[in-house]
Amino acid sequence: MVDFSIFLGGEYRIILPFLAYPPLFVAPSIILALLVIIPTNKLSNVVKQFLSIPLLLAVSLIPFGFTNGNRMIDLVAGVTNYNLFLRFLELFWVGPLVQDRPVYATPSNLWIDFWSCLRTFPKKGKTDKTFKKDKKFYHIIFNLVTCMVLTDIIANWACSFTGHEAVALITERPVIYFFFFVACNILMNAGFNAVGYGLHLFYCVFVENGCYSSEQWRPLMIYPILSNSLDDLWSYRWHQLFKTTWLAFPFRPVRILTERALTKRVSSKTAKSIAFLFASISVFVASAFMHEYVIAANMGWPIYNRFFRGEQCIFFISHGFGAFFENLIKLYVAPKLSPQFRKSVACKAIQRAWTALFGYFTFYYIMNGFLTWGFHFDNPCQYTKPFVAKFVYAHPKVHSYFGSQI
């Protein structure tokens, strides 16, 4: 008899050998991708949808049922499977139901979906835009190594704190907590960009034969700590790894359905504005659920349900409403201010302070579950840690500013 308790996540999961985990992790998604690229004249929509049901369940449940013991890999697996589930759910079910679209996507579309977070592709039917290949693969290597070194160095301090120690900093050592908040932002910028440059290097070497156009590529993260608004933070500076997925679902279906529901009740312009607002907030909800999903899968449902449920929702949905509040300010307050003030250093300082403080006061809700889980202790960039630890233990005054995991 099958023991379904393994799908409670956390300690209930089956631990697989390192090399056995990746095939299990990717198999359902590969089969779904192969299904969706089959033309509908060879395999009908209904048959595709029927075959997708067990595969979609497998994609969503694998992070709850299996692990290979490395928390960083479990993090990647959880985030990836959540977004693959959303993307294939849209391709097989949501898109066909909402937009009356066939269950079909070309291999080219799937390829562009994956890489569009980093690379700009020429738009269909527009061949007048040409991208000059002005860079070589070794330019990427320099950026990749720089980000890895920066990740390694900052992680020595930021990753020395357990979840309980980080939470204690809020009340016991608020100044240290502020620097911890800043360090985590810089660390995520460097860490995500290391991943981005790794993917960029792969594409450049194996697809573009060692040359690329710098105009087509962007870093994954663009210094989020320097954001001048929440909209700037999430729409531009934060990584866009899941932008294509979340535009496809939930943004586009929520916008379409809301606009349809309101068109007969309010003016077309009002319906479009409200639909866009709801669709934008739905993206923050999707992000919140993704983080909740990862915490639940890795902490285990009983622990998650008792201690961490809803924290990620508080963080992301509050940021969604914060971005909405900013738009109200832009619409109704900013036009009444003088152009000189809007361009002044003081105005820019207020904008940056607002964004930083909003992030600072909500940071607890996103960090608590993840740091308590301890994923950061499996950070792969720990080359300098033995040397830093030796120095820290030799200087007790310095040691007092580190966590217990140095």
Tab-separated table of C-alpha atoms in Angstrom:
chain	number	residue	atom	x	y	z
A	1	MET	CA	0.000	0.000	0.000
A	2	VAL	CA	1.352	3.436	-0.964
A	3	ASP	CA	2.360	5.663	1.945
A	4	PHE	CA	1.192	9.135	0.915
A	5	SER	CA	2.694	10.709	4.044
A	6	ILE	CA	5.936	11.201	2.080
A	7	PHE	CA	4.171	14.043	0.273
A	8	LEU	CA	3.974	16.053	3.491
A	9	GLY	CA	7.443	17.330	2.621
A	10	GLY	CA	10.340	18.095	4.947
A	11	GLU	CA	11.589	15.107	6.954
A	12	TYR	CA	8.885	12.871	5.451
A	13	ARG	CA	10.496	12.949	2.010
A	14	ILE	CA	12.455	10.122	0.408
A	15	ILE	CA	16.176	10.931	0.132
A	16	LEU	CA	17.468	9.994	-3.305
A	17	PRO	CA	21.084	9.567	-4.457
A	18	PHE	CA	22.567	12.728	-5.974
A	19	LEU	CA	22.508	11.393	-9.554
A	20	ALA	CA	19.022	9.848	-9.259
A	21	TYR	CA	17.288	13.108	-8.309
A	22	PRO	CA	17.738	15.160	-11.543
A	23	PRO	CA	16.140	12.553	-13.878
A	24	LEU	CA	13.094	12.265	-11.591
A	25	PHE	CA	12.920	16.050	-11.255
A	26	VAL	CA	12.938	16.801	-15.014
A	27	ALA	CA	11.145	13.751	-16.471
A	28	PRO	CA	7.487	14.915	-16.104
A	29	SER	CA	8.298	18.372	-17.495
A	30	ILE	CA	10.153	16.931	-20.485
A	31	ILE	CA	7.173	14.691	-21.284
A	32	LEU	CA	4.794	17.670	-20.975
A	33	ALA	CA	7.011	19.710	-23.318
A	34	LEU	CA	7.069	16.861	-25.855
A	35	LEU	CA	3.266	16.586	-25.626
A	36	VAL	CA	2.582	20.279	-26.129
A	37	ILE	CA	4.724	20.560	-29.298
A	38	ILE	CA	2.781	17.783	-31.054
A	39	PRO	CA	0.425	19.395	-33.621
A	40	THR	CA	-3.248	19.078	-32.724
A	41	ASN	CA	-4.011	17.325	-36.017
A	42	LYS	CA	-1.855	14.445	-34.775
A	43	LEU	CA	-2.955	14.478	-31.139
A	44	SER	CA	-6.186	16.208	-30.137
A	45	ASN	CA	-6.546	18.864	-27.446
A	46	VAL	CA	-8.671	16.571	-25.284
A	47	VAL	CA	-6.150	13.727	-25.378
A	48	LYS	CA	-3.296	16.094	-24.546
A	49	GLN	CA	-5.217	17.535	-21.613
A	50	PHE	CA	-6.112	14.082	-20.309
A	51	LEU	CA	-2.465	12.942	-20.499
A	52	SER	CA	-1.282	16.142	-18.800
A	53	ILE	CA	-3.217	15.566	-15.555
A	54	PRO	CA	-0.918	12.955	-13.918
A	55	LEU	CA	2.164	14.748	-15.241
A	56	LEU	CA	1.092	18.087	-13.762
A	57	LEU	CA	0.425	16.354	-10.436
A	58	ALA	CA	3.903	14.820	-10.581
A	59	VAL	CA	5.527	18.200	-11.284
A	60	SER	CA	3.762	19.780	-8.301
A	61	LEU	CA	4.356	16.909	-5.845
A	62	ILE	CA	7.973	15.903	-6.529
A	63	PRO	CA	9.479	18.638	-4.281
A	64	PHE	CA	7.154	17.457	-1.464
A	65	GLY	CA	8.040	13.780	-1.879
A	66	PHE	CA	11.730	13.662	-2.737
A	67	THR	CA	15.026	15.323	-1.876
A	68	ASN	CA	18.699	14.663	-2.418
A	69	GLY	CA	19.713	16.185	0.914
A	70	ASN	CA	21.160	19.434	-0.448
A	71	ARG	CA	18.990	22.385	0.557
A	72	MET	CA	20.186	24.673	-2.233
A	73	ILE	CA	19.266	22.062	-4.853
A	74	ASP	CA	15.916	21.551	-3.107
A	75	LEU	CA	15.344	25.312	-3.343
A	76	VAL	CA	16.065	25.306	-7.080
A	77	ALA	CA	13.877	22.213	-7.581
A	78	GLY	CA	10.939	23.733	-5.698
A	79	VAL	CA	11.059	27.091	-7.469
A	80	THR	CA	11.546	25.468	-10.882
A	81	ASN	CA	8.748	22.937	-10.483
A	82	TYR	CA	6.307	25.564	-9.241
A	83	ASN	CA	6.878	27.676	-12.334
A	84	LEU	CA	6.909	24.734	-14.709
A	85	PHE	CA	3.564	23.720	-13.225
A	86	LEU	CA	2.131	27.197	-13.864
A	87	ARG	CA	3.524	27.371	-17.399
A	88	PHE	CA	2.233	23.962	-18.443
A	89	LEU	CA	-1.084	24.529	-16.649
A	90	GLU	CA	-1.511	27.620	-18.817
A	91	LEU	CA	-0.489	25.822	-22.018
A	92	PHE	CA	-2.699	22.773	-21.453
A	93	TRP	CA	-5.705	24.208	-19.617
A	94	VAL	CA	-5.933	27.929	-18.828
A	95	GLY	CA	-5.016	29.293	-22.269
A	96	PRO	CA	-7.351	26.951	-24.177
A	97	LEU	CA	-10.250	27.634	-21.770
A	98	VAL	CA	-9.842	31.404	-21.439
A	99	GLN	CA	-8.594	32.296	-24.927
A	100	ASP	CA	-10.050	29.395	-26.936
A	101	ARG	CA	-6.526	28.468	-28.007
A	102	PRO	CA	-5.240	25.062	-29.136
A	103	VAL	CA	-3.063	23.027	-26.778
A	104	TYR	CA	0.068	23.679	-28.779
A	105	ALA	CA	3.368	25.543	-28.604
A	106	THR	CA	6.295	25.434	-30.982
A	107	PRO	CA	9.762	24.360	-29.759
A	108	SER	CA	10.933	27.854	-30.689
A	109	ASN	CA	8.339	29.439	-28.382
A	110	LEU	CA	9.393	27.229	-25.472
A	111	TRP	CA	13.054	28.071	-26.137
A	112	ILE	CA	12.346	31.804	-26.147
A	113	ASP	CA	10.205	31.444	-22.999
A	114	PHE	CA	13.177	29.984	-21.155
A	115	TRP	CA	15.816	32.511	-22.275
A	116	SER	CA	13.799	35.724	-22.433
A	117	CYS	CA	14.607	36.554	-18.799
A	118	LEU	CA	18.171	37.235	-19.948
A	119	ARG	CA	18.117	37.690	-23.713
A	120	THR	CA	16.114	39.899	-26.071
A	121	PHE	CA	14.929	38.058	-29.169
A	122	PRO	CA	13.943	39.772	-32.436
A	123	LYS	CA	10.177	40.109	-32.662
A	124	LYS	CA	8.321	38.059	-35.255
A	125	GLY	CA	7.865	39.889	-38.531
A	126	LYS	CA	10.421	42.568	-37.650
A	127	THR	CA	13.725	41.860	-39.372
A	128	ASP	CA	14.991	45.456	-39.550
A	129	LYS	CA	16.589	45.240	-36.102
A	130	THR	CA	20.080	43.739	-36.155
A	131	PHE	CA	22.259	43.041	-33.130
A	132	LYS	CA	26.008	43.444	-33.577
A	133	LYS	CA	28.040	40.764	-31.806
A	134	ASP	CA	30.512	42.977	-29.981
A	135	LYS	CA	31.554	40.728	-27.078
A	136	LYS	CA	33.350	37.399	-26.574
A	137	PHE	CA	32.716	34.608	-24.092
A	138	TYR	CA	35.663	35.651	-21.887
A	139	HIS	CA	33.880	38.900	-21.027
A	140	ILE	CA	31.202	36.750	-19.368
A	141	ILE	CA	33.817	34.732	-17.459
A	142	PHE	CA	35.159	37.903	-15.799
A	143	ASN	CA	31.649	38.920	-14.679
A	144	LEU	CA	30.864	35.373	-13.519
A	145	VAL	CA	34.026	35.089	-11.413
A	146	THR	CA	33.478	38.572	-9.930
A	147	CYS	CA	29.956	37.649	-8.810
A	148	MET	CA	31.088	34.296	-7.393
A	149	VAL	CA	33.887	35.956	-5.386
A	150	LEU	CA	31.523	38.637	-4.086
A	151	THR	CA	28.957	35.959	-3.159
A	152	ASP	CA	31.639	33.982	-1.345
A	153	ILE	CA	32.929	36.957	0.635
A	154	ILE	CA	29.558	38.386	1.720
A	155	ALA	CA	28.140	34.939	2.503
A	156	ASN	CA	30.842	34.446	5.143
A	157	TRP	CA	29.047	37.001	7.285
A	158	ALA	CA	25.399	36.985	6.125
A	159	CYS	CA	25.161	33.181	6.093
A	160	SER	CA	26.687	32.813	9.550
A	161	PHE	CA	23.320	33.616	11.172
A	162	THR	CA	20.615	31.039	11.823
A	163	GLY	CA	16.993	32.035	11.378
A	164	HIS	CA	16.506	32.515	15.123
A	165	GLU	CA	19.653	34.656	15.365
A	166	ALA	CA	18.583	36.835	12.433
A	167	VAL	CA	15.145	37.391	13.974
A	168	ALA	CA	16.749	38.233	17.332
A	169	LEU	CA	18.801	40.978	15.634
A	170	ILE	CA	15.593	42.924	14.917
A	171	THR	CA	15.019	43.789	18.574
A	172	GLU	CA	18.392	43.142	20.192
A	173	ARG	CA	20.774	44.679	17.629
A	174	PRO	CA	18.731	46.734	15.121
A	175	VAL	CA	21.805	48.442	13.609
A	176	ILE	CA	23.389	45.061	12.851
A	177	TYR	CA	20.038	43.912	11.463
A	178	PHE	CA	20.017	46.869	9.052
A	179	PHE	CA	23.467	45.896	7.766
A	180	PHE	CA	22.268	42.293	7.575
A	181	PHE	CA	19.343	43.444	5.404
A	182	VAL	CA	21.707	45.383	3.106
A	183	ALA	CA	24.167	42.474	2.955
A	184	CYS	CA	21.398	40.037	1.998
A	185	ASN	CA	20.342	42.336	-0.842
A	186	ILE	CA	23.913	42.589	-2.144
A	187	LEU	CA	24.379	38.846	-1.698
A	188	MET	CA	21.232	38.032	-3.683
A	189	ASN	CA	22.298	40.474	-6.403
A	190	ALA	CA	25.686	38.772	-6.726
A	191	GLY	CA	24.320	35.232	-6.356
A	192	PHE	CA	21.543	35.596	-8.922
A	193	ASN	CA	23.909	37.319	-11.342
A	194	ALA	CA	26.398	34.452	-10.951
A	195	VAL	CA	23.607	32.098	-12.050
A	196	GLY	CA	22.669	34.459	-14.877
A	197	TYR	CA	26.221	34.762	-16.157
A	198	GLY	CA	26.580	30.980	-15.971
A	199	LEU	CA	23.515	30.567	-18.189
A	200	HIS	CA	24.763	33.353	-20.464
A	201	LEU	CA	28.134	31.625	-20.835
A	202	PHE	CA	26.442	28.347	-21.745
A	203	TYR	CA	24.303	30.046	-24.418
A	204	CYS	CA	27.232	32.024	-25.791
A	205	VAL	CA	29.545	29.003	-26.130
A	206	PHE	CA	27.082	26.372	-27.331
A	207	VAL	CA	24.534	28.451	-29.285
A	208	GLU	CA	26.310	31.629	-30.416
A	209	ASN	CA	29.767	30.099	-31.052
A	210	GLY	CA	31.569	32.234	-28.485
A	211	CYS	CA	30.338	35.697	-29.542
A	212	TYR	CA	27.307	37.690	-28.428
A	213	SER	CA	25.644	41.077	-28.658
A	214	SER	CA	25.754	42.993	-25.380
A	215	GLU	CA	22.597	44.814	-26.512
A	216	GLN	CA	20.632	41.552	-26.332
A	217	TRP	CA	21.624	40.515	-22.813
A	218	ARG	CA	20.897	41.909	-19.365
A	219	PRO	CA	22.097	40.862	-15.910
A	220	LEU	CA	19.553	38.904	-13.888
A	221	MET	CA	19.677	41.504	-11.102
A	222	ILE	CA	20.418	45.226	-11.440
A	223	TYR	CA	21.338	46.400	-7.913
A	224	PRO	CA	17.906	46.214	-6.230
A	225	ILE	CA	19.277	48.048	-3.187
A	226	LEU	CA	19.397	51.198	-5.378
A	227	SER	CA	15.701	51.062	-6.352
A	228	ASN	CA	13.851	54.375	-6.235
A	229	SER	CA	10.413	52.752	-6.009
A	230	LEU	CA	8.799	49.370	-5.458
A	231	ASP	CA	7.757	49.401	-9.096
A	232	ASP	CA	11.383	50.002	-10.130
A	233	LEU	CA	12.457	47.197	-7.800
A	234	TRP	CA	10.093	44.505	-9.063
A	235	SER	CA	9.616	45.538	-12.700
A	236	TYR	CA	13.217	46.344	-13.591
A	237	ARG	CA	15.922	45.689	-11.022
A	238	TRP	CA	14.791	42.329	-9.582
A	239	HIS	CA	15.429	39.204	-11.611
A	240	GLN	CA	12.971	38.461	-14.405
A	241	LEU	CA	13.397	34.681	-14.338
A	242	PHE	CA	9.666	34.005	-14.234
A	243	LYS	CA	8.371	37.038	-16.120
A	244	THR	CA	7.266	35.038	-19.185
A	245	THR	CA	5.528	32.432	-17.033
A	246	TRP	CA	3.711	34.932	-14.831
A	247	LEU	CA	2.660	37.083	-17.794
A	248	ALA	CA	1.124	33.978	-19.350
A	249	PHE	CA	-0.416	32.949	-16.034
A	250	PRO	CA	-1.803	34.561	-13.917
A	251	PHE	CA	-1.426	38.070	-15.420
A	252	ARG	CA	-3.010	37.599	-18.861
A	253	PRO	CA	-5.950	35.354	-17.836
A	254	VAL	CA	-6.800	37.557	-14.833
A	255	ARG	CA	-6.728	40.677	-17.027
A	256	ILE	CA	-8.879	39.080	-19.729
A	257	LEU	CA	-11.461	37.605	-17.335
A	258	THR	CA	-11.709	40.773	-15.230
A	259	GLU	CA	-12.123	42.946	-18.308
A	260	ARG	CA	-14.826	40.632	-19.652
A	261	ALA	CA	-16.679	40.706	-16.337
A	262	LEU	CA	-16.597	44.522	-16.096
A	263	THR	CA	-17.088	45.591	-19.717
A	264	LYS	CA	-20.907	45.580	-19.499
A	265	ARG	CA	-20.946	47.326	-16.118
A	266	VAL	CA	-18.429	50.181	-16.463
A	267	SER	CA	-16.733	52.082	-19.269
A	268	SER	CA	-14.145	50.297	-21.380
A	269	LYS	CA	-11.345	52.511	-20.036
A	270	THR	CA	-12.303	51.838	-16.417
A	271	ALA	CA	-12.621	48.113	-17.079
A	272	LYS	CA	-9.128	48.014	-18.587
A	273	SER	CA	-7.628	49.957	-15.672
A	274	ILE	CA	-9.226	47.735	-13.024
A	275	ALA	CA	-8.317	44.599	-14.993
A	276	PHE	CA	-4.676	45.727	-15.196
A	277	LEU	CA	-4.625	46.421	-11.444
A	278	PHE	CA	-6.052	42.998	-10.581
A	279	ALA	CA	-3.671	41.302	-13.017
A	280	SER	CA	-0.676	43.105	-11.507
A	281	ILE	CA	-1.663	42.099	-7.974
A	282	SER	CA	-2.178	38.509	-9.176
A	283	VAL	CA	1.514	38.370	-10.119
A	284	PHE	CA	2.475	39.298	-6.544
A	285	VAL	CA	0.078	36.583	-5.336
A	286	ALA	CA	1.737	34.054	-7.670
A	287	SER	CA	5.146	35.023	-6.286
A	288	ALA	CA	3.844	34.746	-2.715
A	289	PHE	CA	2.438	31.263	-3.348
A	290	MET	CA	5.724	30.184	-4.923
A	291	HIS	CA	7.649	31.102	-1.782
A	292	GLU	CA	4.980	29.535	0.453
A	293	TYR	CA	5.190	26.366	-1.675
A	294	VAL	CA	8.980	26.134	-1.277
A	295	ILE	CA	8.834	26.630	2.495
A	296	ALA	CA	6.032	24.062	2.864
A	297	ALA	CA	7.855	21.467	0.735
A	298	ASN	CA	11.147	21.806	2.575
A	299	MET	CA	10.068	22.466	6.148
A	300	GLY	CA	7.264	19.911	5.927
A	301	TRP	CA	3.558	20.719	5.943
A	302	PRO	CA	2.978	20.271	9.728
A	303	ILE	CA	5.806	22.681	10.672
A	304	TYR	CA	4.982	25.115	7.881
A	305	ASN	CA	1.293	25.140	8.800
A	306	ARG	CA	2.050	25.809	12.462
A	307	PHE	CA	4.832	28.417	12.247
A	308	PHE	CA	5.285	29.904	8.772
A	309	ARG	CA	2.021	29.797	6.854
A	310	GLY	CA	1.117	33.145	5.299
A	311	GLU	CA	4.385	34.979	5.965
A	312	GLN	CA	5.400	35.060	2.302
A	313	CYS	CA	1.901	36.238	1.370
A	314	ILE	CA	2.227	39.146	3.804
A	315	PHE	CA	5.536	40.157	2.231
A	316	PHE	CA	4.590	39.961	-1.438
A	317	ILE	CA	1.002	41.162	-1.274
A	318	SER	CA	2.048	44.130	0.876
A	319	HIS	CA	4.624	44.977	-1.796
A	320	GLY	CA	1.893	44.707	-4.427
A	321	PHE	CA	-0.293	47.197	-2.573
A	322	GLY	CA	2.768	49.347	-1.900
A	323	ALA	CA	3.416	49.553	-5.645
A	324	PHE	CA	-0.280	50.436	-6.153
A	325	PHE	CA	0.050	53.218	-3.556
A	326	GLU	CA	3.070	54.566	-5.483
A	327	ASN	CA	1.001	54.746	-8.665
A	328	LEU	CA	-1.674	56.727	-6.820
A	329	ILE	CA	1.020	59.179	-5.697
A	330	LYS	CA	2.273	59.491	-9.277
A	331	LEU	CA	-1.253	60.131	-10.567
A	332	TYR	CA	-2.612	62.511	-7.929
A	333	VAL	CA	0.265	64.009	-5.932
A	334	ALA	CA	3.294	64.184	-8.225
A	335	PRO	CA	1.613	66.477	-10.821
A	336	LYS	CA	1.007	69.055	-8.064
A	337	LEU	CA	4.715	69.193	-7.165
A	338	SER	CA	7.069	71.549	-8.946
A	339	PRO	CA	9.259	70.067	-11.716
A	340	GLN	CA	12.327	71.374	-9.876
A	341	PHE	CA	11.480	69.389	-6.744
A	342	ARG	CA	10.665	66.217	-8.689
A	343	LYS	CA	14.129	66.360	-10.277
A	344	SER	CA	15.908	67.347	-7.055
A	345	VAL	CA	18.308	65.249	-4.983
A	346	ALA	CA	15.924	65.534	-2.025
A	347	CYS	CA	13.074	63.948	-3.997
A	348	LYS	CA	15.283	61.105	-5.176
A	349	ALA	CA	16.517	60.588	-1.618
A	350	ILE	CA	12.915	60.373	-0.365
A	351	GLN	CA	12.069	57.828	-3.068
A	352	ARG	CA	15.062	55.627	-2.263
A	353	ALA	CA	14.455	55.925	1.488
A	354	TRP	CA	10.785	54.917	1.055
A	355	THR	CA	11.746	51.838	-0.973
A	356	ALA	CA	14.562	50.788	1.353
A	357	LEU	CA	12.494	51.261	4.515
A	358	PHE	CA	9.511	49.393	3.052
A	359	GLY	CA	11.844	46.505	2.262
A	360	TYR	CA	13.521	46.732	5.670
A	361	PHE	CA	10.274	46.590	7.670
A	362	THR	CA	8.822	43.720	5.605
A	363	PHE	CA	12.050	41.715	5.261
A	364	TYR	CA	11.274	39.566	8.307
A	365	TYR	CA	8.320	37.945	6.553
A	366	ILE	CA	10.370	36.641	3.631
A	367	MET	CA	13.529	35.737	5.547
A	368	ASN	CA	12.076	33.925	8.574
A	369	GLY	CA	10.987	30.700	6.900
A	370	PHE	CA	13.951	30.448	4.545
A	371	LEU	CA	16.638	31.144	7.153
A	372	THR	CA	14.981	28.848	9.707
A	373	TRP	CA	15.025	26.117	7.044
A	374	GLY	CA	18.744	26.867	6.623
A	375	PHE	CA	19.071	26.717	2.837
A	376	HIS	CA	21.872	29.309	2.984
A	377	PHE	CA	24.147	26.872	4.827
A	378	ASP	CA	24.431	24.858	1.591
A	379	ASN	CA	25.692	27.859	-0.360
A	380	PRO	CA	28.146	26.381	-2.932
A	381	CYS	CA	30.497	29.394	-2.782
A	382	GLN	CA	32.390	28.811	0.480
A	383	TYR	CA	35.998	28.812	-0.698
A	384	THR	CA	37.174	31.595	1.630
A	385	LYS	CA	35.137	30.487	4.664
A	386	PRO	CA	37.966	28.499	6.380
A	387	PHE	CA	40.286	31.512	6.204
A	388	VAL	CA	37.628	33.964	7.387
A	389	ALA	CA	36.597	31.621	10.221
A	390	LYS	CA	40.205	31.297	11.362
A	391	PHE	CA	40.567	35.083	11.471
A	392	VAL	CA	37.220	35.579	13.257
A	393	TYR	CA	37.963	33.005	15.981
A	394	ALA	CA	41.344	34.618	16.523
A	395	HIS	CA	39.689	37.998	17.169
A	396	PRO	CA	36.854	37.730	19.744
A	397	LYS	CA	35.682	41.320	19.192
A	398	VAL	CA	35.098	40.563	15.500
A	399	HIS	CA	33.482	37.238	16.372
A	400	SER	CA	30.750	39.037	18.321
A	401	TYR	CA	29.446	40.523	15.061
A	402	PHE	CA	29.062	37.114	13.391
A	403	GLY	CA	26.433	34.412	13.818
A	404	SER	CA	27.065	30.983	15.327
A	405	GLN	CA	27.602	29.252	11.947
A	406	ILE	CA	30.917	30.884	11.020
